[in-house]
Short mmCIF file of C-alpha atoms and ligand atoms in Angstrom, two decimals:
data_model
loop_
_atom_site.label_atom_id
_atom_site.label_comp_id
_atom_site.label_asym_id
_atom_site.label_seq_id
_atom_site.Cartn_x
_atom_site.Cartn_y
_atom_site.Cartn_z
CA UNK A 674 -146.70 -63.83 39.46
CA UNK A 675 -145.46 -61.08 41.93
CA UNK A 676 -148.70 -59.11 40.72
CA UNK A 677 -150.63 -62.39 41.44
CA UNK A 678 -149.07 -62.40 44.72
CA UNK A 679 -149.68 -58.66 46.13
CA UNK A 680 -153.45 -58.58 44.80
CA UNK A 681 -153.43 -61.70 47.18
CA UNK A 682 -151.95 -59.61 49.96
CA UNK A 683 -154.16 -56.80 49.04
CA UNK A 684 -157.15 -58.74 49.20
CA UNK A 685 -156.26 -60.79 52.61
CA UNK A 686 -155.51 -57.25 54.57
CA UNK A 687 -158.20 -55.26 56.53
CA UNK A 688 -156.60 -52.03 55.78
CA UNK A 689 -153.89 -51.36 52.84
CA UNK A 690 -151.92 -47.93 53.05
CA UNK A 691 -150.14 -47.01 49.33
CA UNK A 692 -147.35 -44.18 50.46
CA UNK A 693 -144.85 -42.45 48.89
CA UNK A 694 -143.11 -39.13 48.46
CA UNK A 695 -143.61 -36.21 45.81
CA UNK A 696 -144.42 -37.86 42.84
CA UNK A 697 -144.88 -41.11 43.97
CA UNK A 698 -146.72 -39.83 46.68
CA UNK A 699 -149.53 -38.57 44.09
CA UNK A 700 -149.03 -42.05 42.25
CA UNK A 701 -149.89 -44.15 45.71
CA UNK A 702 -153.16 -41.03 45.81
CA UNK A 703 -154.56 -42.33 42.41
CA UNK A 704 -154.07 -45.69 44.05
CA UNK A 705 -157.70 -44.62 45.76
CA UNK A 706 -159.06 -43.97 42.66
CA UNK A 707 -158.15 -46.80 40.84
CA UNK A 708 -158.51 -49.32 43.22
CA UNK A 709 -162.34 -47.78 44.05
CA UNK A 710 -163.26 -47.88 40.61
CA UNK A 711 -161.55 -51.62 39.33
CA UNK A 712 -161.53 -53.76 42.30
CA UNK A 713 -164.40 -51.98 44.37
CA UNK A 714 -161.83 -51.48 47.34
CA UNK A 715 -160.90 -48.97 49.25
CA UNK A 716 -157.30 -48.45 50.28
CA UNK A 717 -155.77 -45.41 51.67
CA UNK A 718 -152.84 -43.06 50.85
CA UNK A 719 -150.43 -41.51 52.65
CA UNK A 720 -147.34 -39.24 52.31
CA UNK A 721 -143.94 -40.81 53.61
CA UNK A 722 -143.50 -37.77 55.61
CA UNK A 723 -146.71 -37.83 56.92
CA UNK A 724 -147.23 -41.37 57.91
CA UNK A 725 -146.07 -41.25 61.09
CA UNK A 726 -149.39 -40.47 62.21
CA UNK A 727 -150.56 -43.97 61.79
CA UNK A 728 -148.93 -45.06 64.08
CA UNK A 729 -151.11 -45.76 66.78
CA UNK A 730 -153.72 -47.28 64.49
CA UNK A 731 -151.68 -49.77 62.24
CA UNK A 732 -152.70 -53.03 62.84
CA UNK A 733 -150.99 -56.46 62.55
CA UNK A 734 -153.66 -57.17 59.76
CA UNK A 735 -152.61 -54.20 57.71
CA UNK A 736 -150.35 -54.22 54.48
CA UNK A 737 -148.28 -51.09 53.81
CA UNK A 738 -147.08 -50.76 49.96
CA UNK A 739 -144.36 -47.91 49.49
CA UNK A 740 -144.09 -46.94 45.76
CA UNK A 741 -140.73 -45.28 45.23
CA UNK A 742 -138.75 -45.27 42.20
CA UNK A 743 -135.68 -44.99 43.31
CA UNK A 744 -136.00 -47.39 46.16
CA UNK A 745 -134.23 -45.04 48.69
CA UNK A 746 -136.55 -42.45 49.80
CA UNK A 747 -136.06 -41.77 52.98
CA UNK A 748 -139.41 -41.28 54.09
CA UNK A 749 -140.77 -44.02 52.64
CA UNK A 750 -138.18 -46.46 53.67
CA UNK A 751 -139.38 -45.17 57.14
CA UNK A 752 -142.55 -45.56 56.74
CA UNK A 753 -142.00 -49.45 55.88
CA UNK A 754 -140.11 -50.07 58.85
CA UNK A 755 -142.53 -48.58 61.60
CA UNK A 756 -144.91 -50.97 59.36
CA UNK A 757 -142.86 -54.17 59.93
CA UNK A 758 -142.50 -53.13 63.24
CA UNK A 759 -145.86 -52.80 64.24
CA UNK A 760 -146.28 -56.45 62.35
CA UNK A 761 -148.21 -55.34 59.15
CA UNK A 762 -147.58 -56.90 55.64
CA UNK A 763 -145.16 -54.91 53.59
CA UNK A 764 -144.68 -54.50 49.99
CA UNK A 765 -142.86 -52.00 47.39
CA UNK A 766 -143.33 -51.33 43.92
CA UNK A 767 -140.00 -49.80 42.65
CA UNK A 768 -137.22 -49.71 39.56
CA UNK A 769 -134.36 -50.06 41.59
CA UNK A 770 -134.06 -54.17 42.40
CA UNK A 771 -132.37 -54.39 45.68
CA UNK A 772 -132.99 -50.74 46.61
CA UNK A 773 -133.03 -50.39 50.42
CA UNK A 774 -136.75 -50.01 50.70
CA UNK A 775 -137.29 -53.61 48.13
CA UNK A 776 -135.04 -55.50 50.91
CA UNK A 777 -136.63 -53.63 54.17
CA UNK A 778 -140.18 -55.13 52.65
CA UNK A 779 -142.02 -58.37 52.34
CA UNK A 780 -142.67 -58.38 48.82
CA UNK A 781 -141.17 -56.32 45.42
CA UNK A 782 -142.65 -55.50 42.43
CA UNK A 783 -140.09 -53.90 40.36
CA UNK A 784 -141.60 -51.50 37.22
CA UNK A 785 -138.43 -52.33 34.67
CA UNK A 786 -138.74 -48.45 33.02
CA UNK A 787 -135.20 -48.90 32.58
CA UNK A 788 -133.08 -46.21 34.30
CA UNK A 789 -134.15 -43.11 34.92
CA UNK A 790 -131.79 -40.37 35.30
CA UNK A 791 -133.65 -36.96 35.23
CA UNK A 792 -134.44 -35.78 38.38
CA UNK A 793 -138.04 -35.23 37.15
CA UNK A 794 -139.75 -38.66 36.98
CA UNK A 795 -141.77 -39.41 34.35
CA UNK A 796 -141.22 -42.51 32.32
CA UNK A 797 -141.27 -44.35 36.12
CA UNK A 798 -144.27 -42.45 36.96
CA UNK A 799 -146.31 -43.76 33.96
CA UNK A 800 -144.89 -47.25 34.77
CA UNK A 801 -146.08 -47.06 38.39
CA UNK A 802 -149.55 -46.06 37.16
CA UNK A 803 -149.80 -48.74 34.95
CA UNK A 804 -148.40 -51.25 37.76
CA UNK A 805 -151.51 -50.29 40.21
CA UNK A 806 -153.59 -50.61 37.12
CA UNK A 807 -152.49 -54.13 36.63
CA UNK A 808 -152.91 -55.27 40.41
CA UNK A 809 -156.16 -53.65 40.62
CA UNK A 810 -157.53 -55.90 38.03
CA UNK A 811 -155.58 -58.98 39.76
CA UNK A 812 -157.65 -58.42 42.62
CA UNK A 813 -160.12 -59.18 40.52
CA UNK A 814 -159.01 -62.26 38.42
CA UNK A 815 -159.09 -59.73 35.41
CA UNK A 816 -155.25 -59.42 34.42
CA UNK A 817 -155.59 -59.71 31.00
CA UNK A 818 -158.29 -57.16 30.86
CA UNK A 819 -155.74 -54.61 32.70
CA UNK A 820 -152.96 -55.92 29.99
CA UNK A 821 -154.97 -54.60 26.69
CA UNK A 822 -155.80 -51.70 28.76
CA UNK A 823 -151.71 -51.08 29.00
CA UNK A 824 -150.92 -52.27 25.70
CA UNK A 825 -153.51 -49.97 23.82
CA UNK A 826 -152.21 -47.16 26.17
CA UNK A 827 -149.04 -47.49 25.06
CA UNK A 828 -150.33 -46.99 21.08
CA UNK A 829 -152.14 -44.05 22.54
CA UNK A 830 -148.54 -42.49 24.04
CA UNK A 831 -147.11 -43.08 20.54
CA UNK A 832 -149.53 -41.79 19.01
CA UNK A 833 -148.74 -38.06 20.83
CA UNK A 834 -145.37 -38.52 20.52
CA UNK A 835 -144.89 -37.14 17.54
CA UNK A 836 -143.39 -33.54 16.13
CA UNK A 837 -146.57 -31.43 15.06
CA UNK A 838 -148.22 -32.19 18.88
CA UNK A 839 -144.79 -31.19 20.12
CA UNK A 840 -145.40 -28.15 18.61
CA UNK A 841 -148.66 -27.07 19.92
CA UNK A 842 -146.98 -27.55 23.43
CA UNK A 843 -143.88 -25.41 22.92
CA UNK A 844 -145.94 -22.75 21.11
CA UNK A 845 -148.01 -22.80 24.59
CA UNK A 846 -144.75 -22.63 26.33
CA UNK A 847 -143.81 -19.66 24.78
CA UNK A 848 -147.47 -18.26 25.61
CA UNK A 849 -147.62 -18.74 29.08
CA UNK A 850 -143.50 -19.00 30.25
CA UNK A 851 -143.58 -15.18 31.79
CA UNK A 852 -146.81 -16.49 33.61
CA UNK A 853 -145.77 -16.03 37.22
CA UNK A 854 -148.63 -18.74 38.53
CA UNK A 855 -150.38 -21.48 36.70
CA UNK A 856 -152.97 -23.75 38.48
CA UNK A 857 -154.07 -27.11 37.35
CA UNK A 858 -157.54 -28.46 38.25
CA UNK A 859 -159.17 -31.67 38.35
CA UNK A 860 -161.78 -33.97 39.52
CA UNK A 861 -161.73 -37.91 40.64
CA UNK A 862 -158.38 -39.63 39.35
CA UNK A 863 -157.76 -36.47 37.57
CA UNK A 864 -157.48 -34.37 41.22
CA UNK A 865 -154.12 -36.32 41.94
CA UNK A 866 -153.20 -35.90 38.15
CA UNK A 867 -153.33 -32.03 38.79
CA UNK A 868 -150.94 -32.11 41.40
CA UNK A 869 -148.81 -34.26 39.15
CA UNK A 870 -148.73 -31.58 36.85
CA UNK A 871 -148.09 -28.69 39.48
CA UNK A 872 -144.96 -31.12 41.24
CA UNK A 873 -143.93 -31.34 37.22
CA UNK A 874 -144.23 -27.55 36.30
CA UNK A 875 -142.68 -26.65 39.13
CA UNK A 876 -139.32 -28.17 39.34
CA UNK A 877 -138.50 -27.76 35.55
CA UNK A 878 -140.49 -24.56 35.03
CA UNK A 879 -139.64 -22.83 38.10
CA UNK A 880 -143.04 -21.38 37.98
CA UNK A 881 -145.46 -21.16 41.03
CA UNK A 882 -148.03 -23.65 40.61
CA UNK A 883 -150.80 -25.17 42.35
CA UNK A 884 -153.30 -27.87 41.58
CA UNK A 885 -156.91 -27.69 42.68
CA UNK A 886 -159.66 -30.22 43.13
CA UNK A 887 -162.12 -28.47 40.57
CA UNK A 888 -165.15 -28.50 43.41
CA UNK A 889 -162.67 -26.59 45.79
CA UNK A 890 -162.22 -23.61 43.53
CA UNK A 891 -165.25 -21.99 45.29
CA UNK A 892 -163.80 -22.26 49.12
CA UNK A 893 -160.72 -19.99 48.16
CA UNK A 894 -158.46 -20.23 44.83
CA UNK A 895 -160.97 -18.69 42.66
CA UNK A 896 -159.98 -15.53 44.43
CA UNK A 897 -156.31 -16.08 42.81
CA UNK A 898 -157.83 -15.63 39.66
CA UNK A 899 -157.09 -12.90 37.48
CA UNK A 900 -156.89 -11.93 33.66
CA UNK A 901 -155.02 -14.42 31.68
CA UNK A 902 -154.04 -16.75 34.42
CA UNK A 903 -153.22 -19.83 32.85
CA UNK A 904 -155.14 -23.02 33.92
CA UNK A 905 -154.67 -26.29 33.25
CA UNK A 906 -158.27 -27.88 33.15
CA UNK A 907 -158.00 -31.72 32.85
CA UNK A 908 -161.33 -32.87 31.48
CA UNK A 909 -161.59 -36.50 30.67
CA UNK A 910 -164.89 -37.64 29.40
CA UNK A 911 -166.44 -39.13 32.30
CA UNK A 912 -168.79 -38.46 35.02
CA UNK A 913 -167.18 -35.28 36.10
CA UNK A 914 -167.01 -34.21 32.93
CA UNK A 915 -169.77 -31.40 32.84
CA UNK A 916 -168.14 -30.48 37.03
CA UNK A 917 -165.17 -29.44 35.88
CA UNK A 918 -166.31 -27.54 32.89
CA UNK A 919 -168.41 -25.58 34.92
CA UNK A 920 -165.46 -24.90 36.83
CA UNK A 921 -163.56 -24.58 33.68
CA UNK A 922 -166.22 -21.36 32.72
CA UNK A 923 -166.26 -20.04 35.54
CA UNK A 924 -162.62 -19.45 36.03
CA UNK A 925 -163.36 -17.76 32.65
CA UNK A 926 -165.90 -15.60 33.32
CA UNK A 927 -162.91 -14.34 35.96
CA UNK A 928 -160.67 -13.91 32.96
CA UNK A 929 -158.46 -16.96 33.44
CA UNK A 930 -156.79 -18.45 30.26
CA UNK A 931 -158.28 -22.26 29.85
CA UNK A 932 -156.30 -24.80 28.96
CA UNK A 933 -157.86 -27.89 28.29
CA UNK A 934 -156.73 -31.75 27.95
CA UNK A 935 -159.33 -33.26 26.78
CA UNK A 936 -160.12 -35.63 24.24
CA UNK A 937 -163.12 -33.11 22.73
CA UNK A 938 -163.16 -29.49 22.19
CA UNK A 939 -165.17 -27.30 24.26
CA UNK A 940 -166.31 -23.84 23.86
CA UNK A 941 -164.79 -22.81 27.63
CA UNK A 942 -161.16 -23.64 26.47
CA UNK A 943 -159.09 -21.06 25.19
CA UNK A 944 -156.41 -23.55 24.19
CA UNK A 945 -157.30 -27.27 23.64
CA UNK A 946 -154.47 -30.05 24.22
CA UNK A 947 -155.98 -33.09 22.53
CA UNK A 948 -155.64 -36.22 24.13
CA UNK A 949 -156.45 -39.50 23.20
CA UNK A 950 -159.70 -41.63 24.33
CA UNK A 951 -159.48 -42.69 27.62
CA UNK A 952 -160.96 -44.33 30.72
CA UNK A 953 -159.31 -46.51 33.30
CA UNK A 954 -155.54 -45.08 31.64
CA UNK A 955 -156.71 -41.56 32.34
CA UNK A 956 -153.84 -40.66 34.50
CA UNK A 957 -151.12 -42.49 32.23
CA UNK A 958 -152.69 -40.59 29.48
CA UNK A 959 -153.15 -37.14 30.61
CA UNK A 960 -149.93 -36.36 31.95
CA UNK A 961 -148.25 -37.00 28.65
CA UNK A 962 -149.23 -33.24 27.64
CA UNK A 963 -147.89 -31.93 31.22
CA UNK A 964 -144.71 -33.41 31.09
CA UNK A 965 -143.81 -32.28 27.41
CA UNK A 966 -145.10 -29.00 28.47
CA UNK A 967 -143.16 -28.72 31.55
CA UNK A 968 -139.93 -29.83 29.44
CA UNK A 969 -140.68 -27.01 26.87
CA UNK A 970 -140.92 -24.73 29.10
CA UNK A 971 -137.98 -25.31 30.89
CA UNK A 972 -135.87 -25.33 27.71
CA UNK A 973 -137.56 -21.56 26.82
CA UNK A 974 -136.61 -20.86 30.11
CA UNK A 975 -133.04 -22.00 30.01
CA UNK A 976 -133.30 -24.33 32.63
CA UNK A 977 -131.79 -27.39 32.75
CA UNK A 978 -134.79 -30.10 32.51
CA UNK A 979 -132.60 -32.86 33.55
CA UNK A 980 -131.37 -31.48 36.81
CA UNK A 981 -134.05 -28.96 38.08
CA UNK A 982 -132.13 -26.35 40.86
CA UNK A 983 -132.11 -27.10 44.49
CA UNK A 984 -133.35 -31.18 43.92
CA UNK A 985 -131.81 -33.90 43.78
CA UNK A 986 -132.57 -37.49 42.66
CA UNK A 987 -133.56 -39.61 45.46
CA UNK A 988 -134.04 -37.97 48.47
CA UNK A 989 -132.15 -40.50 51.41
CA UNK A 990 -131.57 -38.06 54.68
CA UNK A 991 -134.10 -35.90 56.33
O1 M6R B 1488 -137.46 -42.26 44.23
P1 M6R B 1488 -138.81 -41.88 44.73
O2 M6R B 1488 -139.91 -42.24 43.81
O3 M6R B 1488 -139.08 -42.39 46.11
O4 M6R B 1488 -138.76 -40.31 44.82
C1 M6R B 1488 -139.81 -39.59 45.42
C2 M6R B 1488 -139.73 -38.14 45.06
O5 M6R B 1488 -138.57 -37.57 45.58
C3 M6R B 1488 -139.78 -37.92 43.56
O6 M6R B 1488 -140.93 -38.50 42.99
C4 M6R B 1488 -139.78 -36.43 43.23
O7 M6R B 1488 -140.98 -35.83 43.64
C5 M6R B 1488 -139.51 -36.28 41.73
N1 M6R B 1488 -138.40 -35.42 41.53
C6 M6R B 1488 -140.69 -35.79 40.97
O8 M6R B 1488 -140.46 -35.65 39.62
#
């Protein structure tokens, strides 16, 4: 019903503005995607700590939606108050049910992933995804299509949950752990999945890394290229599938070390990550590999995954 009742807000607003920070601020970027390709609508995405921007062009007809697991972001609180104050609809999709930022807004839609304690989110981030799945289709009277979308994703996560595929990612860990830079490229939904994976890699790895849109590599990061680089090419069978392979060969040709997720082999990956079949659950389904990866490589590192240096949970002063 609360689904029913932000697609209605979604599709009474002239402008809607998903925000949120690190994680959640790539989450509320694949909101573009998925909203483009389900409901044919374009909404917009903004960092919490960059939204201040908007300001001077919020309108009384917008609807801001924070996404924020913990409820208590700073910045995205923020951002839904200069909302309310400029009059726009407000609404939150969180875990935490009367979090600061669920009572600062008009409407809540809370994700029930249970608790989540690790400061790396993952089990919330794969809720969220499926969340703006869900209202996508509401805008478009199609909920049960977006429900056997999520239920047969959730076979699919099963399905790689299991000890030998565990074992293909911490025998990768141990490859590429020394690596002192791994990049991540993708294209369409898969873009904001990359930077999923470098935010993931980053705070349990400790290695630099960096996520591309696969048509960018030309303007600049090819040039960071060098022999065995690792890469992270996320390659979902769609219509940028034969883009980013391109991509994907010619970071080869430059001696990088391709690793692909993919649901089919390719000649221009070193190292293939299988993944399940996909289409509308390609961002629920692809960062499955990424986040065991990141956690096996923070255990070969000696890191602890749970509490990543320097971070902490929810982020609730400036
Ligand atoms: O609680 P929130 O979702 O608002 O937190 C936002 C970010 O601080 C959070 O997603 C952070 O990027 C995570 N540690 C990522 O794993």
């Amino acid at each position: 019903q609360l689904i029913q009742k932000i697609a209605k807000m979604i599709n009474q607003a002239q402008e809607i503005y998903f925000v949120g920070c690190g994680t959640t601020g790539v989450v509320s970027m694949c909101a573009r995607y998925l909203f483009a390709k389900i409901a044919k609508k374009k909404v917009n995405f903004e960092y919490g700590s960059e939204f201040s921007h908007l300001e001077e062009i919020l309108e009384p007809n917008s609807l801001v939606i924070g996404i924020s697991q913990s409820g208590e972001t700073i910045d995205t609180l923020e951002a839904i108050e200069m909302a309310k104050a400029k009059n726009c609809q407000t609404a939150c999709i969180t875990n935490v049910k009367n979090s600061t930022i669920s009572r600062a807004s008009d409407a809540t839609i809370l994700i029930n992933a249970g608790i989540e304690k690790a400061v790396a989110s993952t089990k919330a981030t794969t809720s969220q995804l499926g969340i703006l799945i869900l209202l996508a289709f509401a805008c478009i009277d199609k909920t049960m299509q977006a429900k056997q979308i999520l239920h047969d994703a959730s076979g699919k996560i099963n399905d790689m949950l299991n000890p030998r595929y565990e074992n293909i990612l911490l025998k990768l860990a141990a490859k590429i752990k020394d690596s002192s830079d791994i990049y991540i490229i993708g294209k369409g939904i898969n873009f904001p999945v990359a930077k999923e994976a470098a935010i993931k890699l980053q705070e349990i790895s400790y290695i630099h890394a960096e996520a591309f849109a696969g048509g960018e590599l030309k303007h600049g990061p090819l040039a960071l290229i060098q022999k065995d680089t690792p890469v992270i090419v996320i390659a979902s069978k769609d219509k940028n599938y034969h883009d980013i392979l391109s991509n994907a060969i010619e970071i080869k040709s430059r001696g990088g070390l391709i690793i692909g997720i993919s649901p089919e082999s390719n000649e221009a990956f070193d190292i293939w990550l299988k993944v399940p079949k996909h289409d509308i659950d390609a961002a629920i389904i692809n960062l499955i590999p990424i986040q065991l990866l990141s956690y096996f490589l923070g255990i070969l590192k000696n890191n602890n995954p749970d509490k990543p240096r320097n971070l902490a949970k929810s982020v609730t002063v400036k």
